[in-house]
Short mmCIF file of C-alpha atoms in Angstrom, two decimals:
data_model
loop_
_atom_site.label_atom_id
_atom_site.label_comp_id
_atom_site.label_asym_id
_atom_site.label_seq_id
_atom_site.Cartn_x
_atom_site.Cartn_y
_atom_site.Cartn_z
CA MET A 254 0.46 0.10 -0.17
CA LYS A 255 2.46 2.24 1.01
CA ASN A 256 4.91 2.01 -2.54
CA ASP A 257 1.88 1.88 -4.61
CA LEU A 258 0.83 5.72 -2.31
CA VAL A 259 4.40 6.89 -3.18
CA GLU A 260 4.32 5.84 -6.92
CA ARG A 261 1.17 7.82 -7.25
CA ALA A 262 2.40 10.99 -5.28
CA GLN A 263 5.81 10.63 -7.67
CA ALA A 264 3.60 10.32 -10.95
CA ALA A 265 1.73 13.45 -9.34
CA LEU A 266 4.91 15.37 -9.50
CA VAL A 267 6.46 13.68 -12.35
CA SER A 268 6.88 17.27 -13.70
CA HIS A 269 8.28 19.69 -10.74
CA ALA A 270 11.81 19.30 -10.09
CA ALA A 271 11.66 18.08 -6.10
CA ASP A 272 13.90 17.80 -3.75
CA VAL A 273 11.81 16.43 -0.73
CA LEU A 274 7.90 14.64 -1.10
CA LEU A 275 5.58 14.43 1.73
CA VAL A 276 2.43 12.46 1.80
CA LEU A 277 -0.09 14.80 4.17
CA ASP A 278 -2.89 14.00 5.84
CA ALA A 279 -5.89 16.45 6.93
CA ASP A 280 -4.09 17.68 9.38
CA GLY A 281 -0.55 18.11 7.87
CA VAL A 282 1.10 15.50 9.47
CA ALA A 283 3.58 13.73 7.06
CA LEU A 284 2.41 10.02 6.41
CA ARG A 285 5.44 9.54 4.28
CA ARG A 286 8.95 11.23 3.27
CA VAL A 287 10.78 10.31 0.15
CA GLY A 288 13.67 12.66 -0.53
CA LEU A 289 14.25 13.04 -4.71
CA GLY A 290 17.39 15.06 -4.51
CA ASP A 291 20.78 15.83 -3.08
CA GLN A 292 19.52 18.33 -0.49
CA SER A 293 16.33 17.12 0.70
CA SER A 294 18.33 17.50 3.98
CA GLU A 295 18.77 20.98 4.11
CA ALA A 296 15.05 21.65 4.87
CA VAL A 297 12.79 19.02 5.53
CA ASP A 298 15.27 16.19 6.80
CA GLY A 299 13.61 14.60 10.24
CA MET A 300 10.25 15.12 8.72
CA VAL A 301 9.18 11.50 8.99
CA GLN A 302 5.79 9.90 10.17
CA GLY A 303 3.79 11.44 12.21
CA THR A 304 5.72 14.32 11.96
CA PRO A 305 3.97 17.82 11.78
CA LEU A 306 4.78 20.36 8.78
CA ALA A 307 3.50 23.54 11.44
CA PRO A 308 7.12 23.49 12.81
CA ARG A 309 9.26 23.56 9.69
CA VAL A 310 8.16 26.40 8.01
CA HIS A 311 7.97 30.28 8.61
CA PRO A 312 5.01 30.93 10.27
CA GLU A 313 4.46 34.25 8.18
CA ASP A 314 4.27 31.75 5.91
CA LEU A 315 2.45 28.79 7.38
CA ASP A 316 -1.30 30.10 6.30
CA ALA A 317 -0.09 30.12 2.19
CA VAL A 318 1.70 26.42 2.55
CA LEU A 319 -1.98 25.10 4.62
CA ALA A 320 -4.13 27.39 2.08
CA ALA A 321 -2.29 26.13 -0.91
CA TRP A 322 -2.30 22.09 0.74
CA ARG A 323 -6.19 22.50 1.44
CA SER A 324 -7.12 23.85 -2.18
CA VAL A 325 -5.76 20.56 -3.74
CA ALA A 326 -6.51 18.06 -0.90
CA GLY A 327 -8.81 15.57 -2.47
CA VAL A 328 -8.75 16.70 -5.97
CA GLU A 329 -6.84 14.59 -7.95
CA GLY A 330 -4.33 16.66 -10.62
CA ALA A 331 -5.25 19.91 -8.69
CA GLY A 332 -2.16 21.64 -7.99
CA ALA A 333 -0.97 25.00 -6.16
CA GLU A 334 2.53 26.62 -5.94
CA VAL A 335 4.20 28.87 -3.52
CA ARG A 336 7.06 30.31 -2.61
CA VAL A 337 8.27 29.90 1.43
CA ARG A 338 10.78 29.81 4.17
CA MET A 339 11.68 26.69 5.43
CA ARG A 340 13.76 25.53 8.69
CA ARG A 341 17.29 24.45 8.00
CA VAL A 342 17.85 21.22 9.84
CA GLU A 343 21.68 21.44 10.53
CA ASP A 344 20.95 25.14 11.58
CA PRO A 345 17.43 25.88 13.18
CA ASP A 346 18.07 29.74 13.35
CA ARG A 347 18.00 30.03 9.50
CA TRP A 348 15.79 29.87 6.84
CA GLN A 349 15.77 28.39 2.98
CA TYR A 350 13.27 29.82 0.75
CA ALA A 351 12.17 26.46 -0.89
CA VAL A 352 9.49 26.49 -3.93
CA VAL A 353 6.42 24.11 -2.65
CA THR A 354 4.20 22.28 -5.08
CA CYS A 355 1.07 20.93 -3.96
CA VAL A 356 -0.93 18.61 -5.65
CA GLY A 357 -4.18 16.55 -4.54
CA LEU A 358 -4.83 13.15 -4.46
CA ALA A 359 -8.33 11.57 -5.20
CA ASP A 360 -8.19 8.02 -3.35
CA ALA A 361 -8.26 9.16 0.36
CA GLY A 362 -8.99 5.65 1.18
CA ASP A 363 -5.31 5.32 2.97
CA GLY A 364 -5.21 8.83 4.69
CA ALA A 365 -3.47 10.68 1.94
CA LEU A 366 -5.50 13.65 1.12
CA ALA A 367 -2.14 15.46 -0.55
CA VAL A 368 1.83 15.81 -2.05
CA LEU A 369 3.83 18.18 -1.30
CA ALA A 370 6.78 19.03 -2.96
CA ALA A 371 9.65 21.24 -1.45
CA GLU A 372 12.13 22.15 -3.71
CA LEU A 373 15.14 24.10 -2.61
CA VAL A 374 16.46 27.84 -4.27
CA ASP A 375 20.42 28.01 -4.01
CA GLY A 376 21.60 30.47 -1.09
CA ASP A 377 22.91 30.17 2.41
CA GLY A 378 19.39 31.36 3.62
CA LEU A 379 18.66 33.91 6.05
CA LYS A 380 19.59 33.98 9.82
CA THR A 381 16.93 34.74 12.00
CA GLY A 382 18.31 36.94 13.85
CA GLU A 383 19.71 39.44 10.42
CA VAL A 384 15.69 39.26 9.47
CA ALA A 385 14.48 42.91 11.11
CA ASN A 386 10.55 41.08 10.57
CA ASP A 387 11.09 37.31 11.73
CA GLY A 388 8.01 36.41 13.30
CA PHE A 389 8.71 32.87 13.75
CA SER A 390 12.00 34.03 15.88
CA LEU A 391 9.87 35.54 18.03
CA ALA A 392 6.99 33.30 18.38
CA ASP A 393 9.65 30.62 19.79
CA ALA A 394 10.70 32.96 22.57
CA ALA A 395 7.84 34.76 23.09
CA PRO A 396 7.31 34.28 26.99
CA VAL A 397 3.23 33.55 26.35
CA GLY A 398 2.75 30.36 25.06
CA LEU A 399 1.61 29.99 21.53
CA ALA A 400 0.45 27.29 19.44
CA VAL A 401 -1.79 26.07 16.45
CA TYR A 402 -4.16 23.94 17.04
CA SER A 403 -5.56 21.62 14.05
CA VAL A 404 -10.06 21.44 13.94
CA ARG A 405 -8.28 17.26 13.72
CA HIS A 406 -7.54 17.79 17.13
CA ALA A 407 -3.69 17.87 16.81
CA ILE A 408 -1.07 20.50 17.37
CA LEU A 409 -0.01 21.93 14.36
CA TRP A 410 3.31 23.72 15.83
CA ALA A 411 3.99 25.18 19.47
CA ASN A 412 6.62 27.56 20.98
CA GLU A 413 8.89 26.38 23.94
CA ALA A 414 6.27 28.10 26.25
CA PHE A 415 3.53 26.76 25.43
CA LEU A 416 4.55 22.80 25.04
CA ARG A 417 6.41 23.65 29.01
CA ASP A 418 3.16 25.61 30.19
CA ALA A 419 0.62 22.93 28.84
CA GLU A 420 2.97 20.32 29.36
CA VAL A 421 2.12 18.69 25.79
CA GLU A 422 3.81 17.38 22.86
CA VAL A 423 3.62 18.40 18.83
CA GLY A 424 1.51 16.20 16.94
CA PRO A 425 -1.81 14.67 17.16
CA THR A 426 -3.45 13.84 20.32
CA THR A 427 -5.74 11.02 21.67
CA ALA A 428 -9.56 11.74 23.04
CA GLU A 429 -8.13 10.40 26.70
CA GLU A 430 -5.71 13.09 26.19
CA ARG A 431 -7.78 15.48 25.32
CA ARG A 432 -10.62 14.18 27.88
CA GLY A 433 -8.35 14.85 31.17
CA HIS A 434 -6.47 18.08 29.36
CA GLY A 435 -7.37 21.65 31.07
CA VAL A 436 -6.21 23.30 27.94
CA LEU A 437 -6.84 20.52 25.09
CA ASN A 438 -10.51 20.10 26.60
CA VAL A 439 -11.25 23.89 26.32
CA LEU A 440 -9.71 23.85 22.78
CA GLU A 441 -11.90 20.93 22.05
CA HIS A 442 -15.26 22.61 23.31
CA LEU A 443 -14.02 26.10 21.03
CA VAL A 444 -13.56 23.21 18.07
CA ALA A 445 -16.58 21.66 18.94
CA SER A 446 -18.65 24.84 19.21
CA ALA A 447 -17.45 25.78 15.81
CA GLY A 448 -17.09 29.06 14.58
CA ILE A 449 -15.38 31.45 17.38
CA GLY A 450 -14.38 33.66 14.64
CA GLU A 451 -11.24 36.18 13.96
CA GLU A 452 -11.94 38.19 16.91
CA GLY A 453 -11.44 35.08 19.14
CA LEU A 454 -13.20 34.43 22.93
CA PRO A 455 -14.78 36.79 24.32
CA LYS A 456 -12.99 36.59 27.15
CA PRO A 457 -10.12 34.24 28.07
CA VAL A 458 -10.49 30.84 29.99
CA VAL A 459 -8.70 29.81 33.16
CA VAL A 460 -7.54 26.63 33.49
CA SER A 461 -5.70 24.56 36.44
CA MET A 462 -3.03 22.55 35.31
CA GLY A 463 -2.23 21.05 38.53
CA ASP A 464 -0.54 23.49 40.79
CA LYS A 465 -0.32 25.91 37.75
CA SER A 466 -3.24 28.57 36.73
CA LEU A 467 -3.42 28.86 32.95
CA ARG A 468 -4.91 31.69 31.12
CA VAL A 469 -6.18 30.43 27.90
CA GLN A 470 -7.17 32.55 24.47
CA ALA A 471 -8.08 31.36 21.14
CA ARG A 472 -9.12 32.64 17.80
CA GLN A 473 -9.94 31.26 14.49
CA ASP A 474 -7.37 30.97 11.90
CA PRO A 475 -8.86 33.67 8.79
CA ASN A 476 -7.52 30.90 6.19
CA GLY A 477 -9.07 28.11 7.83
CA GLY A 478 -10.29 26.35 10.51
CA HIS A 479 -7.16 25.41 13.10
CA LEU A 480 -7.27 27.57 16.26
CA LEU A 481 -4.82 30.28 17.42
CA VAL A 482 -3.83 29.66 20.38
CA SER A 483 -2.74 31.77 23.39
CA VAL A 484 -1.67 30.15 27.18
CA GLN A 485 0.17 32.50 29.77
CA ASN A 486 1.12 31.12 33.39
CA ILE A 487 -0.55 33.13 35.87
CA THR A 488 0.12 31.25 38.70
CA ASP A 489 2.10 33.82 40.37
CA GLU A 490 -0.32 36.68 39.16
CA LEU A 491 -2.86 35.17 40.80
CA ALA A 492 -1.46 34.31 43.88
CA SER A 493 -0.75 37.99 43.83
CA ILE A 494 -3.66 38.82 43.52
CA ARG A 495 -5.21 36.28 46.43
CA ASP A 496 -2.33 38.34 48.64
CA ARG A 497 -3.59 41.67 47.78
CA ALA A 498 -7.50 40.42 48.31
CA ARG A 499 -6.50 38.54 51.79
CA ALA A 500 -4.55 41.44 52.98
CA ASN A 501 -7.15 44.48 51.54
CA ALA A 502 -9.68 41.97 53.81
CA THR A 503 -8.05 42.34 56.29
CA PHE A 504 -7.13 45.96 56.52
CA ARG A 505 -10.80 46.86 56.03
CA ALA A 506 -12.16 44.82 59.36
CA ALA A 507 -9.19 46.46 60.90
CA PHE A 508 -10.79 49.82 59.32
CA ASP A 509 -13.48 49.25 60.36
CA HIS A 510 -13.05 47.88 63.36
CA SER A 511 -10.66 49.34 65.18
CA GLN A 512 -10.86 51.86 68.81
CA ALA A 513 -8.44 53.75 66.97
CA GLY A 514 -9.62 56.28 64.01
CA ILE A 515 -7.72 55.93 60.89
CA ALA A 516 -8.37 58.41 57.77
CA ILE A 517 -6.95 58.02 54.69
CA VAL A 518 -6.19 61.35 53.15
CA SER A 519 -5.67 62.90 49.57
CA LEU A 520 -1.66 64.27 48.89
CA GLN A 521 -4.58 67.23 48.83
CA GLY A 522 -5.27 66.69 52.62
CA GLU A 523 -8.72 65.63 51.83
CA PHE A 524 -10.29 63.04 53.47
CA VAL A 525 -10.45 59.95 51.16
CA ASP A 526 -12.06 57.50 53.90
CA VAL A 527 -12.31 57.46 57.42
CA ASN A 528 -13.86 54.59 60.04
CA PRO A 529 -16.63 54.92 62.45
CA ALA A 530 -13.85 55.42 65.37
CA PHE A 531 -12.80 58.55 63.45
CA SER A 532 -16.19 59.81 62.92
CA ASN A 533 -16.87 59.03 67.08
CA ILE A 534 -13.94 61.44 67.68
CA THR A 535 -14.69 64.35 65.98
CA GLY A 536 -18.61 64.44 65.65
CA PHE A 537 -18.77 64.17 62.24
CA GLU A 538 -20.03 61.39 60.15
CA ALA A 539 -18.00 59.88 56.82
CA ASP A 540 -20.06 61.20 54.76
CA GLU A 541 -19.66 65.22 56.16
CA LEU A 542 -15.44 64.61 56.28
CA VAL A 543 -15.22 62.68 52.51
CA GLY A 544 -14.51 65.86 50.56
CA SER A 545 -13.16 68.32 53.00
CA THR A 546 -9.89 69.28 54.28
CA PHE A 547 -8.17 68.21 57.64
CA ALA A 548 -7.27 71.80 57.91
CA MET A 549 -10.73 72.28 58.44
CA ILE A 550 -11.44 70.19 61.63
CA THR A 551 -7.91 71.34 62.94
CA HIS A 552 -7.58 74.02 66.38
CA PRO A 553 -5.90 76.69 64.21
CA ASP A 554 -2.76 76.59 66.57
CA ASP A 555 -2.13 73.18 65.60
CA LEU A 556 -2.27 74.31 62.16
CA ASP A 557 1.10 75.53 61.27
CA VAL A 558 2.86 72.39 62.75
CA ASP A 559 0.47 70.08 60.82
CA GLU A 560 1.47 71.27 57.61
CA GLU A 561 4.75 71.45 57.88
CA TYR A 562 5.01 67.97 58.72
CA VAL A 563 3.17 67.17 55.54
CA ALA A 564 5.16 69.44 53.36
CA GLU A 565 8.04 67.01 54.78
CA LEU A 566 6.19 64.11 53.81
CA LEU A 567 5.82 65.14 50.71
CA ALA A 568 9.34 66.65 50.23
CA GLY A 569 10.79 63.06 51.18
CA THR A 570 12.29 63.95 53.96
CA ARG A 571 10.70 62.01 56.47
CA ASP A 572 7.98 58.95 56.03
CA SER A 573 5.74 59.20 58.58
CA TYR A 574 5.34 61.81 61.70
CA ARG A 575 3.39 62.06 65.67
CA MET A 576 1.77 64.81 67.40
CA GLU A 577 -0.26 66.13 69.69
CA LYS A 578 -3.36 68.26 68.01
CA ARG A 579 -7.04 69.34 68.38
CA TYR A 580 -9.42 68.56 66.28
CA LEU A 581 -12.82 71.23 66.32
CA ARG A 582 -15.73 68.50 67.42
CA TRP A 583 -18.84 69.24 65.32
CA GLY A 584 -21.01 71.08 67.75
CA GLY A 585 -18.27 73.00 69.58
CA GLY A 586 -15.55 72.36 71.58
CA VAL A 587 -12.38 70.18 70.74
CA VAL A 588 -10.75 66.79 70.93
CA TRP A 589 -7.37 66.18 72.24
CA VAL A 590 -5.70 63.74 69.74
CA ASP A 591 -2.17 61.45 69.20
CA LEU A 592 -2.21 62.09 65.94
CA ARG A 593 0.27 59.58 63.67
CA VAL A 594 0.47 60.01 59.69
CA ALA A 595 2.41 57.66 57.34
CA VAL A 596 2.89 58.58 53.80
CA VAL A 597 1.81 55.58 51.23
CA LYS A 598 3.85 55.51 48.17
CA ASP A 599 3.54 53.61 44.72
CA ASP A 600 5.57 51.14 42.82
CA HIS A 601 7.69 53.64 41.78
CA GLY A 602 8.67 55.48 45.44
CA ARG A 603 6.03 58.39 45.09
CA PRO A 604 3.84 59.79 46.85
CA GLU A 605 0.38 58.10 46.92
CA HIS A 606 -1.92 59.47 49.84
CA PHE A 607 -1.82 59.29 53.80
CA VAL A 608 -2.88 56.88 56.20
CA ALA A 609 -3.38 59.11 59.78
CA ASN A 610 -4.15 57.45 63.12
CA VAL A 611 -5.44 59.16 65.76
CA VAL A 612 -6.38 58.18 69.54
CA ASP A 613 -8.62 60.03 71.58
CA ILE A 614 -6.50 61.82 74.31
CA SER A 615 -8.65 64.40 75.95
CA GLU A 616 -9.10 62.00 79.56
CA ARG A 617 -5.18 62.14 79.29
CA VAL A 618 -4.59 65.76 78.88
CA SER A 619 -7.04 66.52 81.32
CA VAL A 620 -5.68 64.53 83.64
CA GLU A 621 -2.02 65.87 82.96
CA GLU A 622 -3.76 69.48 83.46
CA GLN A 623 -4.84 68.78 86.63
CA LEU A 624 -1.96 67.60 87.58
CA ARG A 625 0.47 70.31 86.26
CA GLN A 626 -2.06 73.14 88.34
CA ASP A 627 -2.06 70.44 91.29
CA ASN A 628 1.74 70.68 91.09
CA VAL A 629 1.99 73.74 90.77
CA GLU A 630 -0.45 74.32 93.56
CA LEU A 631 1.63 72.26 95.94
CA SER A 632 5.14 74.06 94.61
CA HIS A 633 3.51 77.17 96.08
CA ARG A 634 2.52 75.73 99.12
CA ALA A 635 5.67 74.02 99.48
CA THR A 636 7.86 77.70 99.18
CA HIS A 637 4.64 80.23 100.85
CA ASP A 638 2.76 80.85 103.24
CA HIS A 639 -0.47 79.22 103.82
CA LEU A 640 -1.79 82.28 105.60
CA THR A 641 -0.33 85.87 104.11
CA GLY A 642 0.49 83.94 100.50
CA LEU A 643 4.04 85.22 101.47
CA PRO A 644 7.41 83.56 100.51
CA ASN A 645 7.75 81.18 103.24
CA ARG A 646 11.62 80.83 104.77
CA LEU A 647 12.21 77.68 102.23
CA LEU A 648 12.36 79.84 99.45
CA LEU A 649 13.75 82.92 101.24
CA GLU A 650 16.96 80.20 101.65
CA ARG A 651 16.25 79.75 98.18
CA HIS A 652 16.92 83.05 97.00
CA LEU A 653 20.05 83.37 99.37
CA GLU A 654 21.73 80.61 97.62
CA VAL A 655 21.58 82.03 94.45
CA LEU A 656 23.03 85.44 96.11
CA ALA A 657 25.91 83.52 97.42
CA GLU A 658 26.53 82.41 94.32
CA GLY A 659 27.53 85.75 93.44
CA TYR A 660 25.11 86.62 91.27
CA ASP A 661 23.19 89.49 92.39
CA ASP A 662 25.44 91.58 95.09
CA GLY A 663 23.31 94.52 95.38
CA VAL A 664 20.95 93.76 98.43
CA HIS A 665 19.73 94.48 101.85
CA ALA A 666 18.25 92.07 104.32
CA LEU A 667 15.44 94.09 106.42
CA VAL A 668 14.20 91.60 109.55
CA CYS A 669 10.91 92.97 110.78
CA ASP A 670 9.53 92.10 113.70
CA LEU A 671 6.01 93.38 114.63
CA ASP A 672 6.08 94.84 118.08
CA ARG A 673 2.98 93.99 120.74
CA PHE A 674 1.37 91.12 118.67
CA LYS A 675 0.91 88.69 121.56
CA ALA A 676 -0.83 90.95 123.11
CA ILE A 677 -3.02 91.38 120.48
CA ASN A 678 -2.83 87.75 120.12
CA ASP A 679 -4.24 86.96 123.58
CA GLU A 680 -6.84 89.77 123.85
CA HIS A 681 -8.26 89.29 121.08
CA GLY A 682 -7.67 85.98 119.79
CA HIS A 683 -6.03 84.41 117.16
CA GLN A 684 -8.25 85.00 114.83
CA VAL A 685 -7.50 88.75 115.24
CA GLY A 686 -4.58 88.14 115.60
CA ASP A 687 -4.20 86.05 111.98
CA ALA A 688 -6.34 89.49 110.39
CA VAL A 689 -3.37 91.64 111.72
CA LEU A 690 -0.87 89.38 110.29
CA VAL A 691 -2.59 89.35 106.76
CA GLU A 692 -3.01 93.27 106.45
CA VAL A 693 0.67 94.05 107.45
CA ALA A 694 1.94 91.00 104.96
CA LYS A 695 -0.14 93.57 102.72
CA ARG A 696 1.24 96.55 103.69
CA LEU A 697 4.84 95.56 103.34
CA ARG A 698 4.18 94.39 99.83
CA ASP A 699 3.53 97.19 98.63
CA CYS A 700 5.81 99.49 100.00
CA CYS A 701 8.29 97.41 98.18
CA ARG A 702 9.11 96.73 94.71
CA ASP A 703 8.06 93.89 92.55
CA ASP A 704 11.65 92.24 92.02
CA ASP A 705 12.17 92.37 96.08
CA LEU A 706 11.17 89.66 97.77
CA VAL A 707 9.05 90.01 101.08
CA ALA A 708 8.92 86.88 103.45
CA ARG A 709 6.95 85.88 106.15
CA VAL A 710 9.66 83.58 108.29
CA GLY A 711 8.15 83.43 111.48
CA GLY A 712 4.99 83.31 113.93
CA ASP A 713 5.22 87.70 113.70
CA GLU A 714 8.50 87.90 111.99
CA PHE A 715 8.85 89.26 108.39
CA VAL A 716 12.24 89.42 106.23
CA VAL A 717 12.93 91.97 103.38
CA LEU A 718 15.64 91.23 100.38
CA ALA A 719 15.67 94.43 98.54
CA ARG A 720 17.41 95.33 95.67
CA THR A 721 19.61 98.69 96.73
CA HIS A 722 22.68 98.36 94.72
CA MET A 723 24.56 98.13 98.28
CA ASN A 724 23.09 101.88 98.91
CA PRO A 725 22.60 101.93 102.65
CA ASP A 726 20.49 105.00 102.51
CA THR A 727 18.30 103.31 100.12
CA ALA A 728 17.25 100.52 102.25
CA ALA A 729 17.15 103.07 105.46
CA ARG A 730 14.53 104.99 103.32
CA LEU A 731 12.80 101.88 102.69
CA GLY A 732 13.00 100.71 106.29
CA GLU A 733 11.34 104.28 106.96
CA ARG A 734 8.18 103.37 104.83
CA LEU A 735 8.08 99.97 106.35
CA VAL A 736 7.58 101.02 109.83
CA ASP A 737 5.28 103.99 108.67
CA ALA A 738 3.01 101.89 107.02
CA VAL A 739 2.61 99.25 109.71
CA LYS A 740 1.91 101.75 112.73
CA ARG A 741 -1.31 102.65 110.96
CA ARG A 742 -4.28 101.36 112.87
CA ILE A 743 -5.95 98.43 111.53
CA GLN A 744 -9.40 97.08 112.12
CA VAL A 745 -10.85 94.17 112.44
CA GLY A 746 -14.25 94.32 112.71
CA ASP A 747 -15.23 96.42 115.11
CA ILE A 748 -12.06 96.14 116.65
CA THR A 749 -9.12 98.72 116.04
CA VAL A 750 -5.19 97.38 117.44
CA ASP A 751 -1.97 99.42 116.93
CA VAL A 752 1.06 97.72 116.36
CA GLY A 753 4.51 98.47 115.58
CA LEU A 754 7.23 97.43 113.46
CA SER A 755 11.13 96.62 114.76
CA ILE A 756 13.94 96.55 111.72
CA GLY A 757 17.48 95.15 111.82
CA ILE A 758 19.32 95.94 107.97
CA SER A 759 22.41 93.99 106.68
CA PRO A 760 23.48 93.73 103.19
CA VAL A 761 23.71 90.90 101.58
CA ARG A 762 26.92 89.91 99.09
CA ALA A 763 29.24 86.91 97.54
CA ASP A 764 31.50 87.45 100.35
CA ILE A 765 29.43 87.76 103.59
CA ASP A 766 27.70 84.44 104.46
CA SER A 767 23.96 85.23 104.42
CA GLU A 768 22.83 83.14 107.23
CA LEU A 769 25.61 85.22 109.33
CA ALA A 770 24.04 88.89 107.39
CA LEU A 771 20.54 87.46 108.90
CA ARG A 772 21.87 87.00 112.60
CA LEU A 773 23.30 89.96 112.41
CA ALA A 774 19.91 91.89 111.20
CA ASP A 775 17.99 89.79 113.35
CA GLN A 776 19.86 91.00 116.50
CA ALA A 777 19.91 94.93 115.36
CA ALA A 778 15.89 93.93 115.51
CA TYR A 779 16.09 92.21 118.89
CA GLU A 780 17.73 95.35 120.02
CA ILE A 781 15.55 97.41 118.68
CA LYS A 782 12.82 96.12 119.80
CA SER A 783 14.21 96.05 123.53
CA GLN A 784 14.40 99.97 123.29
CA GLY A 785 10.88 99.97 122.80
CA GLY A 786 10.33 99.05 118.53
CA GLY A 787 8.84 101.40 116.16
CA ALA A 788 12.21 101.87 114.84
CA LEU A 789 15.10 100.48 112.48
CA LEU A 790 19.06 100.05 113.03
CA VAL A 791 21.70 99.49 110.50
CA PRO A 792 24.39 97.41 112.90
CA CYS A 793 27.91 98.51 111.82
#
């Protein structure tokens, strides 16, 4: 039977000077190869039984060959001729031009529908890298799988990416292979449906191949019923999509249910999205905030610092910042927040938007303010007399320590001791006595300058540290004013009392021990008081 087939093929091509003769079936697969010339191995050596024609022909010329072959298949004596490029076996990167003649055979009983003869053209061929429009080389090297699939269930041609990802081989496929194969099963459905057209599938089909996911696209060859197929391995792409989806779902869950306020802010400072906690903190509903700017709800005293930080984010000098600020709440009032802002960048490192995280710290700020006030009050109580409000002995000693360091050498100490105060307490009681002390303290303070220190250091004893520039006359004049101020009658309710003031004066300098200076002044005051009081003494 095979010899008869060859004889009929040779007879059909006797008028053509062919170098090789191929007998093809309906899918373009070689049933028999016969070398007729010396150069047969140059182009189609290896085209043996069961080998498809497509991989040997330049893809730009394949449609022309198949069209010529189909035009004569099954029509005895019909012929067609086409000039094509065929791959050279010994140098697959070069193409050999050939004139291909197709002659039809009428009897298809043995499966032979046509005979194809190739006459090689002299020349060194064209190197694929030297041909600007070399579609075959590009198709072979393409990262996407490409193939031609026959309507008779055969892979006529495929590049390496297709063979690797689809896990198939070029050539006919069996029904069993197609049934359990993701890609082939899709192609079979397309063949069975017939007429998907040149525009191809309405959308890609994704199939699973073990642990791989492949995107399959196909369109019909405009010159025949074959399918032009592309397959892309999208396993990593789908994994990335799933990872992003999980990350987005996780972020959304955290965003919606976080107790901290979260806001997505555009580079222009507009709220893009806010979570329920952010609305609770500010008092504004989400639809009231989205589209407005953070500046609109920021306390004016905090806005400059906030905007300065944002400018640094945009300039790339920082990636995040943290500050405590006040938001203006809906309906009035302010809320203190701990604000943390980070810039989100795109794949190219360019700022895309900001994410702000805020925590309501109003209660903490209120407690801290109360503690600060309490500390101020405690500090004041520790250094001031609770009855008169004047500095006490502790604060006086601190001032004397400063003077001892030599920071101020123009001070006189005036030790003031009340006259007849014990008699007032004994006759009228401590309540009247306290009122007298308060009034005396006021009169002493009124006689002194703001930078003078007036302290109460005992029950009826006061000390004045007066800046006199070391002028004893200035100190003496101040002492006289103090004596005159205190000796005026003091009215406490319906009780009138008279008190006097005995004053001892001593200079305070860095070269004089401050305790000694006070002791000298105290001794002078005691001496004046023992003489009847109501006067002052400057010891020598």
